[in-house]
XYZ file of C-alpha atoms in Angstrom:
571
model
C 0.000 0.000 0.000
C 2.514 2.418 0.682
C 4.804 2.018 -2.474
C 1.353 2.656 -4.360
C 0.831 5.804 -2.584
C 4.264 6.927 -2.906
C 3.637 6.562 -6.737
C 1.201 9.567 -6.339
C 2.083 12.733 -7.537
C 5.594 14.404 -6.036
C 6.045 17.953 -5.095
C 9.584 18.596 -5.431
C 11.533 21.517 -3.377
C 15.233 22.379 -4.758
C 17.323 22.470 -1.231
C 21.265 22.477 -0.623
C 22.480 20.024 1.937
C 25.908 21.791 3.453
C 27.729 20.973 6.526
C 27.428 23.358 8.416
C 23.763 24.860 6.954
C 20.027 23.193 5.450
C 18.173 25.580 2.849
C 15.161 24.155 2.524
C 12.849 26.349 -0.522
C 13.854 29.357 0.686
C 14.099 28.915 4.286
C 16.885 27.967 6.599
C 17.883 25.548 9.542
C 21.293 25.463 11.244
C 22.714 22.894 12.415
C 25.746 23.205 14.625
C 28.355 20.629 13.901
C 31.428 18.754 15.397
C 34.614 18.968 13.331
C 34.035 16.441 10.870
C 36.283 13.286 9.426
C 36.559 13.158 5.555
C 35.423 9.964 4.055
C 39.052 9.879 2.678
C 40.722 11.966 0.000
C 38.111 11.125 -2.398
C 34.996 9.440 -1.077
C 34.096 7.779 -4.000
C 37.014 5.877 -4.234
C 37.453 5.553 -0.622
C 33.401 3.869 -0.427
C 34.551 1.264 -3.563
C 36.842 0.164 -1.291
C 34.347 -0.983 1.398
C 33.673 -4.529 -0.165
C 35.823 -6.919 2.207
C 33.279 -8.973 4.921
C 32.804 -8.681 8.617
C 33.979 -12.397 10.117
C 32.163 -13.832 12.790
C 34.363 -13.045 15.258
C 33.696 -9.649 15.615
C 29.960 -10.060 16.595
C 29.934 -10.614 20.291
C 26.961 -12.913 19.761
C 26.998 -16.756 17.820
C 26.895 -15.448 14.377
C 27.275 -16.078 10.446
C 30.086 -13.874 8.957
C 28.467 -10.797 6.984
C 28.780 -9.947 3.340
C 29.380 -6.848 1.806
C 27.135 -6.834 -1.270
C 27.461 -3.404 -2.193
C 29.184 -0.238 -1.504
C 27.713 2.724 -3.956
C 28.390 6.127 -3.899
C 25.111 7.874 -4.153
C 24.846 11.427 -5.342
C 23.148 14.241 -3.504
C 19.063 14.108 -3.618
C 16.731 17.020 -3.150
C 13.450 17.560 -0.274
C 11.013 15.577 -1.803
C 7.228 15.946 0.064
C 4.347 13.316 -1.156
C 1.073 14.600 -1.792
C -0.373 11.666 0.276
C 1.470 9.173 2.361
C 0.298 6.299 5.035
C 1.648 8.427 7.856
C 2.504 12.394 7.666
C 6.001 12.088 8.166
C 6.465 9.392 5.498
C 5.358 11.960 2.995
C 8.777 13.590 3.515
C 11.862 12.425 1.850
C 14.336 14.631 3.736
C 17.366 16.144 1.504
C 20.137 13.844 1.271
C 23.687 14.885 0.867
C 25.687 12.526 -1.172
C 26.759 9.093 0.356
C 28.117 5.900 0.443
C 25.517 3.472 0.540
C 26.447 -0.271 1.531
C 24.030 -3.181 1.701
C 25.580 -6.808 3.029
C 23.962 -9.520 5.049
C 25.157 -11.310 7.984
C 24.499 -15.081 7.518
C 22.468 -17.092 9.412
C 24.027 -19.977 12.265
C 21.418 -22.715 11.171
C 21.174 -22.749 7.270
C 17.388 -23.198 7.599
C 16.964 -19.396 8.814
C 17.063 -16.371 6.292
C 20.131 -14.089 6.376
C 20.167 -10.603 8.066
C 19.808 -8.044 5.478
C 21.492 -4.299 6.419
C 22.460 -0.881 5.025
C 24.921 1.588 6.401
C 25.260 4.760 5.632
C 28.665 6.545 5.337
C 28.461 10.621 4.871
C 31.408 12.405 3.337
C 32.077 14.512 6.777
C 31.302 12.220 9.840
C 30.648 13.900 12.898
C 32.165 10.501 14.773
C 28.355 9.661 15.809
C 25.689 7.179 14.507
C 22.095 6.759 14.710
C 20.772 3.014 14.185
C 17.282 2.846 12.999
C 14.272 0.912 14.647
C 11.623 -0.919 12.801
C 7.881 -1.563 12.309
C 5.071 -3.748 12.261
C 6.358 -7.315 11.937
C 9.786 -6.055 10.227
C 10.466 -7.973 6.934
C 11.241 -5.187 4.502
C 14.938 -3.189 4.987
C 15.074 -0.017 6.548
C 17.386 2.302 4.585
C 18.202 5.143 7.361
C 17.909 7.864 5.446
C 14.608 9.625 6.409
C 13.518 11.466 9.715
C 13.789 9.529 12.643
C 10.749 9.026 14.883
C 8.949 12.577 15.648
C 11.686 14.576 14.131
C 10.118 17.909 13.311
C 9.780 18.235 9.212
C 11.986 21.090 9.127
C 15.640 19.588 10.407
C 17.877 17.895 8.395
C 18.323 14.168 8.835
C 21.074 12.427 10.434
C 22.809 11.535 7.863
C 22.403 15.030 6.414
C 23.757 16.108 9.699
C 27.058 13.946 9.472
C 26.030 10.717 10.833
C 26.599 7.254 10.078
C 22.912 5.610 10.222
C 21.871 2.204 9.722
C 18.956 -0.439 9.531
C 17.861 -3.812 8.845
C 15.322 -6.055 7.975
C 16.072 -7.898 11.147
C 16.460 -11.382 9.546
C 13.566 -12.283 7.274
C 11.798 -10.610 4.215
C 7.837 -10.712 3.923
C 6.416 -11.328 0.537
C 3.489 -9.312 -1.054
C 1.619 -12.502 -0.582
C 3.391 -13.342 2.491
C 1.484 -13.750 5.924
C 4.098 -11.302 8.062
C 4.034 -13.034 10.917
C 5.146 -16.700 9.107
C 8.643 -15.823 9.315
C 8.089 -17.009 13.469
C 7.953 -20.581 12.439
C 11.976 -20.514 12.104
C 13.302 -20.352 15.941
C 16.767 -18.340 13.906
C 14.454 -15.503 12.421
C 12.280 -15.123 15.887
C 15.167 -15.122 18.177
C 16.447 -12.421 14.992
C 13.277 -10.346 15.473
C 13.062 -10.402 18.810
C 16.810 -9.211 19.610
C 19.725 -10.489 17.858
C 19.568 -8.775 14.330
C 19.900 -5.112 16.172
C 23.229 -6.467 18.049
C 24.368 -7.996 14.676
C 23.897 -5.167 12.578
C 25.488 -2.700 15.240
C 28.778 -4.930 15.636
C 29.564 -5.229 12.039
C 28.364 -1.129 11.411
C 31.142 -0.221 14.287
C 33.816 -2.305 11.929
C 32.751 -0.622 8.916
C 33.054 2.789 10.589
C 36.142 1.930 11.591
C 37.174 1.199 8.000
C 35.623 4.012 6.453
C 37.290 6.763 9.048
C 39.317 5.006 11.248
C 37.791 5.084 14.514
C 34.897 3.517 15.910
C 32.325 5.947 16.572
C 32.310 7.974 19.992
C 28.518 8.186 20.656
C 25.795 5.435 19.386
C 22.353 6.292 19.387
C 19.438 4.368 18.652
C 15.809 5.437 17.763
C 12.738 3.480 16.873
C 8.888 3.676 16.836
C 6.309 1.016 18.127
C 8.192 -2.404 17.036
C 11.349 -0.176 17.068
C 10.252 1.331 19.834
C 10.928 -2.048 21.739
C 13.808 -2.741 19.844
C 15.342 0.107 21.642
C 14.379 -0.742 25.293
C 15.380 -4.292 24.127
C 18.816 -3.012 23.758
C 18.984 -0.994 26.984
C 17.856 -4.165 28.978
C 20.165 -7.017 26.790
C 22.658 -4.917 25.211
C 23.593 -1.942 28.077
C 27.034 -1.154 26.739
C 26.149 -0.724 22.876
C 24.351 2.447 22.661
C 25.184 5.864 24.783
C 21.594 7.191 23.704
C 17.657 5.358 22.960
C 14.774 6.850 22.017
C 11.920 4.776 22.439
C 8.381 6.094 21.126
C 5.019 4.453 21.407
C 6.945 1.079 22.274
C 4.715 -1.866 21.548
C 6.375 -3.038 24.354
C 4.711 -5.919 26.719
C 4.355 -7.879 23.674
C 2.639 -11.412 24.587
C 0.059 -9.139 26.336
C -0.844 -7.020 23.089
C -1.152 -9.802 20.608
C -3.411 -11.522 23.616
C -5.188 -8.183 23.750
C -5.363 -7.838 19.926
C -7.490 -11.073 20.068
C -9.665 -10.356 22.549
C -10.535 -7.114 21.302
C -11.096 -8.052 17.863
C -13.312 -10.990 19.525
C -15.646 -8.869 21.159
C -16.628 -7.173 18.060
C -17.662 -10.030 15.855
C -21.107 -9.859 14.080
C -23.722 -7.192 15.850
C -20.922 -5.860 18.183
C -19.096 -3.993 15.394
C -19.214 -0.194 15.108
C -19.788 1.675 12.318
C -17.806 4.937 11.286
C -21.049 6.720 12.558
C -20.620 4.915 16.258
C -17.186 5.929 16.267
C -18.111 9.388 15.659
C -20.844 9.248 18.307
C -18.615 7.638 21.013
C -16.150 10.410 19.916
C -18.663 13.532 20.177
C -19.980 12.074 23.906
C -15.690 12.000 24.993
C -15.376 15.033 24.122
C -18.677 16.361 25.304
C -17.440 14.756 28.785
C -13.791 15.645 29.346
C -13.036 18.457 26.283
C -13.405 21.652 28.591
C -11.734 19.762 31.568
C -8.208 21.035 30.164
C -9.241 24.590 30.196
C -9.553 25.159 26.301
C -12.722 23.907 24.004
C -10.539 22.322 21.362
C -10.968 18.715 20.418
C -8.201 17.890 22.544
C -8.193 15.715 25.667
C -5.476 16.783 27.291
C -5.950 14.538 30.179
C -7.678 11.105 29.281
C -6.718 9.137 32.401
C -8.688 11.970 34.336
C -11.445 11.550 31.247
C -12.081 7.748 32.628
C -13.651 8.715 35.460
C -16.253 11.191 33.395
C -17.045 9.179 30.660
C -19.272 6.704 30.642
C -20.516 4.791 27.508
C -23.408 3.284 29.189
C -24.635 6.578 28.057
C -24.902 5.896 24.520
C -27.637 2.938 25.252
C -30.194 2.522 22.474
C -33.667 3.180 24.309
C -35.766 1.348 21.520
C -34.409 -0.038 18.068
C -30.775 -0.166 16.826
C -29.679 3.037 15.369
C -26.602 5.010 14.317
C -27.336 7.522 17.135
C -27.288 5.261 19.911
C -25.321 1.980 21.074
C -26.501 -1.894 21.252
C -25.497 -3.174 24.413
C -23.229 -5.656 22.758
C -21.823 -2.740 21.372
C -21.630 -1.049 24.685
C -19.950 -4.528 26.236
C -17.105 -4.172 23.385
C -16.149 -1.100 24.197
C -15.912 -1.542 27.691
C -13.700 -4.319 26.910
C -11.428 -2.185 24.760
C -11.238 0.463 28.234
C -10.456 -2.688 30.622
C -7.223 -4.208 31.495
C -6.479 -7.749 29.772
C -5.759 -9.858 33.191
C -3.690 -12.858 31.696
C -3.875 -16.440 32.642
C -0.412 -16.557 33.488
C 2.459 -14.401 34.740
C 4.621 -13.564 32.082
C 8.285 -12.307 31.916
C 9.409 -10.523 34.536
C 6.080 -10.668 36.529
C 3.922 -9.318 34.233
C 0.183 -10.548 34.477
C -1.601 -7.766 32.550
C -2.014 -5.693 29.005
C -3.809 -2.477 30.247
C -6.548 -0.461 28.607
C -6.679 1.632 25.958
C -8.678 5.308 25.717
C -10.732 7.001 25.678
C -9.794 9.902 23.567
C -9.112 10.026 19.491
C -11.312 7.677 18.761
C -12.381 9.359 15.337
C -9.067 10.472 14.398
C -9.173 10.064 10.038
C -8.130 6.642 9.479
C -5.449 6.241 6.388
C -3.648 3.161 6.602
C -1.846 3.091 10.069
C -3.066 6.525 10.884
C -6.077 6.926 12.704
C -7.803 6.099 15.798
C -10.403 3.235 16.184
C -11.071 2.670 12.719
C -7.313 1.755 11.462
C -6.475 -0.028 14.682
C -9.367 -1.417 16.586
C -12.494 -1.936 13.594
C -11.761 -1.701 10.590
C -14.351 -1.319 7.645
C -15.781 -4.519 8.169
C -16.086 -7.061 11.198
C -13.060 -9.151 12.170
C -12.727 -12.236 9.349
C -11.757 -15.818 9.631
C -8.697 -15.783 8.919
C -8.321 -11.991 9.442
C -8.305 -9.819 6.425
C -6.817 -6.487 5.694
C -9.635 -4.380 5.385
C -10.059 -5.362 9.610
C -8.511 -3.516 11.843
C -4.811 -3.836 12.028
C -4.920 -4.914 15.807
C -7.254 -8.260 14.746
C -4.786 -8.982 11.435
C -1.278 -8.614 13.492
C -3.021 -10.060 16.903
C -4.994 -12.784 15.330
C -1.638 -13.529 12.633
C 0.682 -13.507 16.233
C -1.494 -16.254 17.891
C -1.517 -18.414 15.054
C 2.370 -18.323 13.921
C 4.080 -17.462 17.171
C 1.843 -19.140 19.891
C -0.285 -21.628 18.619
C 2.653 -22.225 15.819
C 0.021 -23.319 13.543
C -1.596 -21.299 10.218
C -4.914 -22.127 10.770
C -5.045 -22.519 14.413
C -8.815 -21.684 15.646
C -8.887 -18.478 17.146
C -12.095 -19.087 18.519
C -10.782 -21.941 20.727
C -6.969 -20.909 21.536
C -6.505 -20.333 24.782
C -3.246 -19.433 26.716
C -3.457 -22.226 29.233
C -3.231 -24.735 26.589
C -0.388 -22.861 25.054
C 1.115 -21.780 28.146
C 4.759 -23.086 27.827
C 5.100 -21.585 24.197
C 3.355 -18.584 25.476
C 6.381 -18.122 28.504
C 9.042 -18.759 25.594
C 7.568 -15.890 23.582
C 7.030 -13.677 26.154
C 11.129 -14.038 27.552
C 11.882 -13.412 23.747
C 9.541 -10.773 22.566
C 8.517 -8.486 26.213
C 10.724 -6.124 26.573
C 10.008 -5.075 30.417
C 12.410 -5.955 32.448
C 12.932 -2.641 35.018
C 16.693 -3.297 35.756
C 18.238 -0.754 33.498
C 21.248 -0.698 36.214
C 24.038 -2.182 33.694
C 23.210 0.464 30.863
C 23.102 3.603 33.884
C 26.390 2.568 34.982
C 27.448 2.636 31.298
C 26.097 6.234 31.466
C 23.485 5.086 28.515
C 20.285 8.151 28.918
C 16.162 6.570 27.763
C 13.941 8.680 26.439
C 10.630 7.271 26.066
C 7.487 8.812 24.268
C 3.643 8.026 24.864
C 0.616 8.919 22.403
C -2.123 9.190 24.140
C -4.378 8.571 21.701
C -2.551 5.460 20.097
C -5.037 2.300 19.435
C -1.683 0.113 18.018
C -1.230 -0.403 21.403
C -2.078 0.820 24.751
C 0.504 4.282 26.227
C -0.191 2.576 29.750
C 2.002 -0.120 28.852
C 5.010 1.821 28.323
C 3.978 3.945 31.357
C 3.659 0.939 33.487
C 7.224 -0.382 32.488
C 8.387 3.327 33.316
C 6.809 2.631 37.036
C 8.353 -0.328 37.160
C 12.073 0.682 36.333
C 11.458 3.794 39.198
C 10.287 1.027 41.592
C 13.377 -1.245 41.024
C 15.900 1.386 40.948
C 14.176 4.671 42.575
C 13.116 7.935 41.249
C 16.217 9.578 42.101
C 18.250 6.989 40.752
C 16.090 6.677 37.609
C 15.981 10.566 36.909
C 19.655 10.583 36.712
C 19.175 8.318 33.128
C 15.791 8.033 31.912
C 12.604 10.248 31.078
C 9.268 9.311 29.843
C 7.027 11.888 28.258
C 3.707 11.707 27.047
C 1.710 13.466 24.114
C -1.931 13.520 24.368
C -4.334 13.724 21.266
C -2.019 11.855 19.020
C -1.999 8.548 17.587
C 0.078 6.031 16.720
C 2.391 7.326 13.889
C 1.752 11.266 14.714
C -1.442 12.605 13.842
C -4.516 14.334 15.557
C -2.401 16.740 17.271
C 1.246 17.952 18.024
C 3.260 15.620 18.118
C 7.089 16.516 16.111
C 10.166 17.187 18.401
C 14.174 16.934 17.414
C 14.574 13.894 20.063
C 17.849 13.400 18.294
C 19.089 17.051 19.460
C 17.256 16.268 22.908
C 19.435 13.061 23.039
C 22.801 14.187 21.962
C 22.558 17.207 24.414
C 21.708 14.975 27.704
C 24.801 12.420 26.568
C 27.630 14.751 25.809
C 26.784 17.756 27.343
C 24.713 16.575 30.592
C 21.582 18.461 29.769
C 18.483 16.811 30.972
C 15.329 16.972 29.459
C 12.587 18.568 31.467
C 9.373 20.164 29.533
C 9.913 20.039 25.755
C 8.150 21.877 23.422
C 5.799 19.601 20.619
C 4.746 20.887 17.277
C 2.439 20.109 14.956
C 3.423 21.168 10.892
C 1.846 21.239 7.808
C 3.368 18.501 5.294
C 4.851 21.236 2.965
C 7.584 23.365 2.837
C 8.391 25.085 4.547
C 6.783 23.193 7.391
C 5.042 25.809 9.044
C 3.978 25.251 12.487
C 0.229 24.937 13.382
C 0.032 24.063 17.184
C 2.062 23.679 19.863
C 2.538 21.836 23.374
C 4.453 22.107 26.072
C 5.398 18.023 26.084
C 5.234 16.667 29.806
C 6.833 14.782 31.514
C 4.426 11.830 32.589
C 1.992 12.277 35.038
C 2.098 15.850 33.998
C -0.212 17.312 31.371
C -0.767 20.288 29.501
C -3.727 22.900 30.994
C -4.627 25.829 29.009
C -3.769 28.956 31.633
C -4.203 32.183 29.037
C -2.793 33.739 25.445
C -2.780 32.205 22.288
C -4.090 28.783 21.806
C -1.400 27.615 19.584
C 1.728 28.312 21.317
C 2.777 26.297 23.787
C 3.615 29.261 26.500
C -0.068 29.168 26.771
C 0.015 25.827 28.410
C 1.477 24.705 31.916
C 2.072 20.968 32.901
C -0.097 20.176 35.527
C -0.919 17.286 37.546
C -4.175 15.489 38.574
């Protein structure tokens, strides 16, 4: 879906990628930079060079060698900004200074299991940094590195354009257009890949590259990913402490076993009469906002504080008083979404004591659904009730959840879903869940490395549930204190927005915010969140003051799109 929509028509913007400055259509960002190290005498030559493999030996983890397929020079590309795209920031193709491009694959240990497929990026000027990428979804396709990273505002320059090495994988299988993409979980290599050991891989044999290229290792790693990436990145601070100085982790999908689980019960309670309609959606919607809207001290669509809205909102409400109707709610209806706003209490205790998924909403329920943006239409419904076996046009929570019980729990294709349950499946379930749940709270190792977390919440995100992440948060102050905790790690939260950025403000430079906490000991506190139009040159149509969680943005006085207007408050 998305390479069709990136086949719609392109507005292109002529822009200059320099070292030191970004002109972007007639505007201009700066971008203070390091003294840089020339990729050689002659780049071009020096990247043609870069064919000779990684051996084994220098991952620290049992690995294939990797092979260097390729290493391209690529010349210098221009802003490009879709007219549509599946999320708003994938509409931007960020200007791209010229590079050396080099794709390899790291083989697998058991010949049955796909290799790991990578690309590294190599500027012309490094600025002795790199940013790995995170990925999404299931994984399966390669991620290149060279767009925006996670909630980067539209209007900065992207790493690479910025002097970095960056890097990504497919994290050790490739999903076919016809391909189910969670199949790949059959093969114990390309699980345990997904789950962890790709990321290490790729980073190992990216540090011997760099070395080759400029000769040095890089001095600061960072790593930043969204939803699957998003636990990719925790998964590195918990197993990997040592690799990476800086993670940024937003909208982590990350108590895994709990999700899927949730994903299926979800999609279960909407079967047959219990579905909603767009026109439900947009009722249940209307009565949130009708119940909590002015509680943040501004009329604006905007529920600044939905765990407040819980206790104000009540869907019982919405009851039809006499025949079914778009205005009103059937009580199956009103039993599904109660089940979507209540905690999934699991059979079992999962890893590291988990026994819970929590709920989801309310708030941006009737955000516009396009592909994986959107509220309870892209995530939770769908355009038509959940199928047997699930089907794309349902919600994307019932075709990953439903697609996760089957290949990774139940390890069979057309395992019933209307039978599974996790007792039966319990062993496979507790192998999963030490894989897959990234949640363990002792983040000591990567403190005393001096690693810094930042972690971002939607508050509107359907994918998966923002209490999760908050809950793991909790968890990691409980193990190792506040104080303790403060020193390394923030969480933040952004209300109104959804999974991949829309329905309200939701862009911030977490790269800058990252690189200024490692190397020059400035702490986050309240950040400022924008929301821009997709054009050039980006202009900015709201802003937040982003909290730090429990804190949440009241209205006080002045204009009601700058974030001064705001103050973090706290229930």
């Amino acid at each position: 879906m998305q390479n069709e929509v990136m086949k719609k028509l392109f507005l292109k913007i002529p822009c200059l990628s320099l070292s030191v400055v970004i002109v972007l259509s007639g505007c201009t960002h700066l971008a203070t930079q390091p003294p840089s190290i020339a990729l050689g005498s002659d780049p071009s030559l020096k990247c043609a060079s870069l064919t000779v493999g990684v051996a084994s030996t220098e991952i620290a983890i049992p690995s294939g060698a990797a092979t260097i397929d390729s290493a391209t020079w690529v010349t210098a590309t221009d802003l490009v900004v879709a007219e549509r795209g599946p999320t708003p920031a994938s509409r931007v193709s960020p200007a791209t200074p010229a590079f050396c491009k080099i794709l390899g694959r790291i083989a697998p240990v058991s010949a049955s299991a796909p290799p790991i497929v990578f690309q590294i990026n190599l500027p012309s000027q490094w600025n002795g940094r790199s940013v790995q990428y995170g990925g999404g979804g299931f994984n399966g396709t390669l991620i290149n590195a060279v767009g925006l990273p996670p909630a980067q505002r539209f209007d900065t320059p992207s790493p690479l354009a910025q002097g970095y090495v960056t890097l990504g994988t497919d994290s050790g299988h490739q999903t076919g257009p016809k391909d189910p993409p969670q199949a790949f979980a059959l093969n114990a290599e390309a699980l345990e890949n997904f789950a962890h050991a790709s990321y290490k891989k790729v980073r190992d044999v990216a540090v011997v590259i760099t070395q080759r290229a400029y000769g040095r290792k890089p001095d600061k790693l960072y790593f930043m990913g969204s939803s699957e990436g998003g636990r990719e990145g925790l998964t590195m601070a918990q197993r990997y402490p040592n690799d990476f100085d800086g993670i940024f982790s937003r909208v982590p999908v990350i108590s895994w076993t709990g999700l899927q689980h949730a994903g299926l019960r979800n999609g279960l309670a909407i079967r047959d009469n219990a579905w909603l309609s767009p026109a439900h959606t947009k009722l249940v919607h209307e009565a949130v906002l009708a119940a909590c809207d002015a509680e943040d001290g501004l009329v604006d669509g905007l529920i600044a504080n939905p765990l407040g809205c819980r206790q104000l909102f009540d869907v019982g409400q919405l009851r039809c008083k006499a025949n079914a109707s778009s205005t009103c709610l059937t009580d199956a209806q009103i039993k599904a979404v109660q089940t979507l706003h209540t905690a999934l209490k699991m059979p079992i205790t999962l890893a590291n004591g988990v026994s819970q998924y929590p709920a989801r909403g309310p708030s941006g329920e009737d955000i516009p659904s396009f592909g994986p943006t959107g509220g309870w239409q892209s995530w939770w419904l769908g355009t038509e009730p959940p199928a047997f076996p699930p089907k794309m046009s349902n919600g994307i929570a019932w075709f990953y959840g439903a697609g996760a019980i089957q290949y990774f729990y139940a390890r069979d294709p057309n395992a019933d879903l209307t039978r599974y349950t996790v007792q039966a499946n319990a062993s496979r379930v507790m192998e999963v869940s030490n894989l897959m749940d990234s949640t363990d709270p002792d983040l000591s190792k990567f403190h005393a490395h001096g690693g810094k977390l930042v972690m971002l919440e939607h508050l509107a995100d359907y994918a998966q549930s923002p209490y999760a992440g908050i809950e793991y948060f909790a968890a990691v102050q409980e193990k190792m204190g506040q104080t303790t905790t403060k020193k390394f790690a923030r969480l933040f939260a952004a209300p109104g927005v959804d999974h991949v950025g829309a329905g309200a403000p939701a862009n911030v430079d977490m790269l800058s915010v990252l690189v200024d906490w490692v190397e020059r000991g400035k702490a986050p506190e309240t950040l400022e969140v924008v929301e821009q139009e997709v054009k050039a040159p980006f202009a900015v149509k709201r802003a937040l003051p982003l909290c730090q969680w429990p804190l949440w943005p009241r209205f006080k006085a002045g204009p009601i799109h700058t974030a001064s207007s705001f103050e973090c408050v706290r229930n």
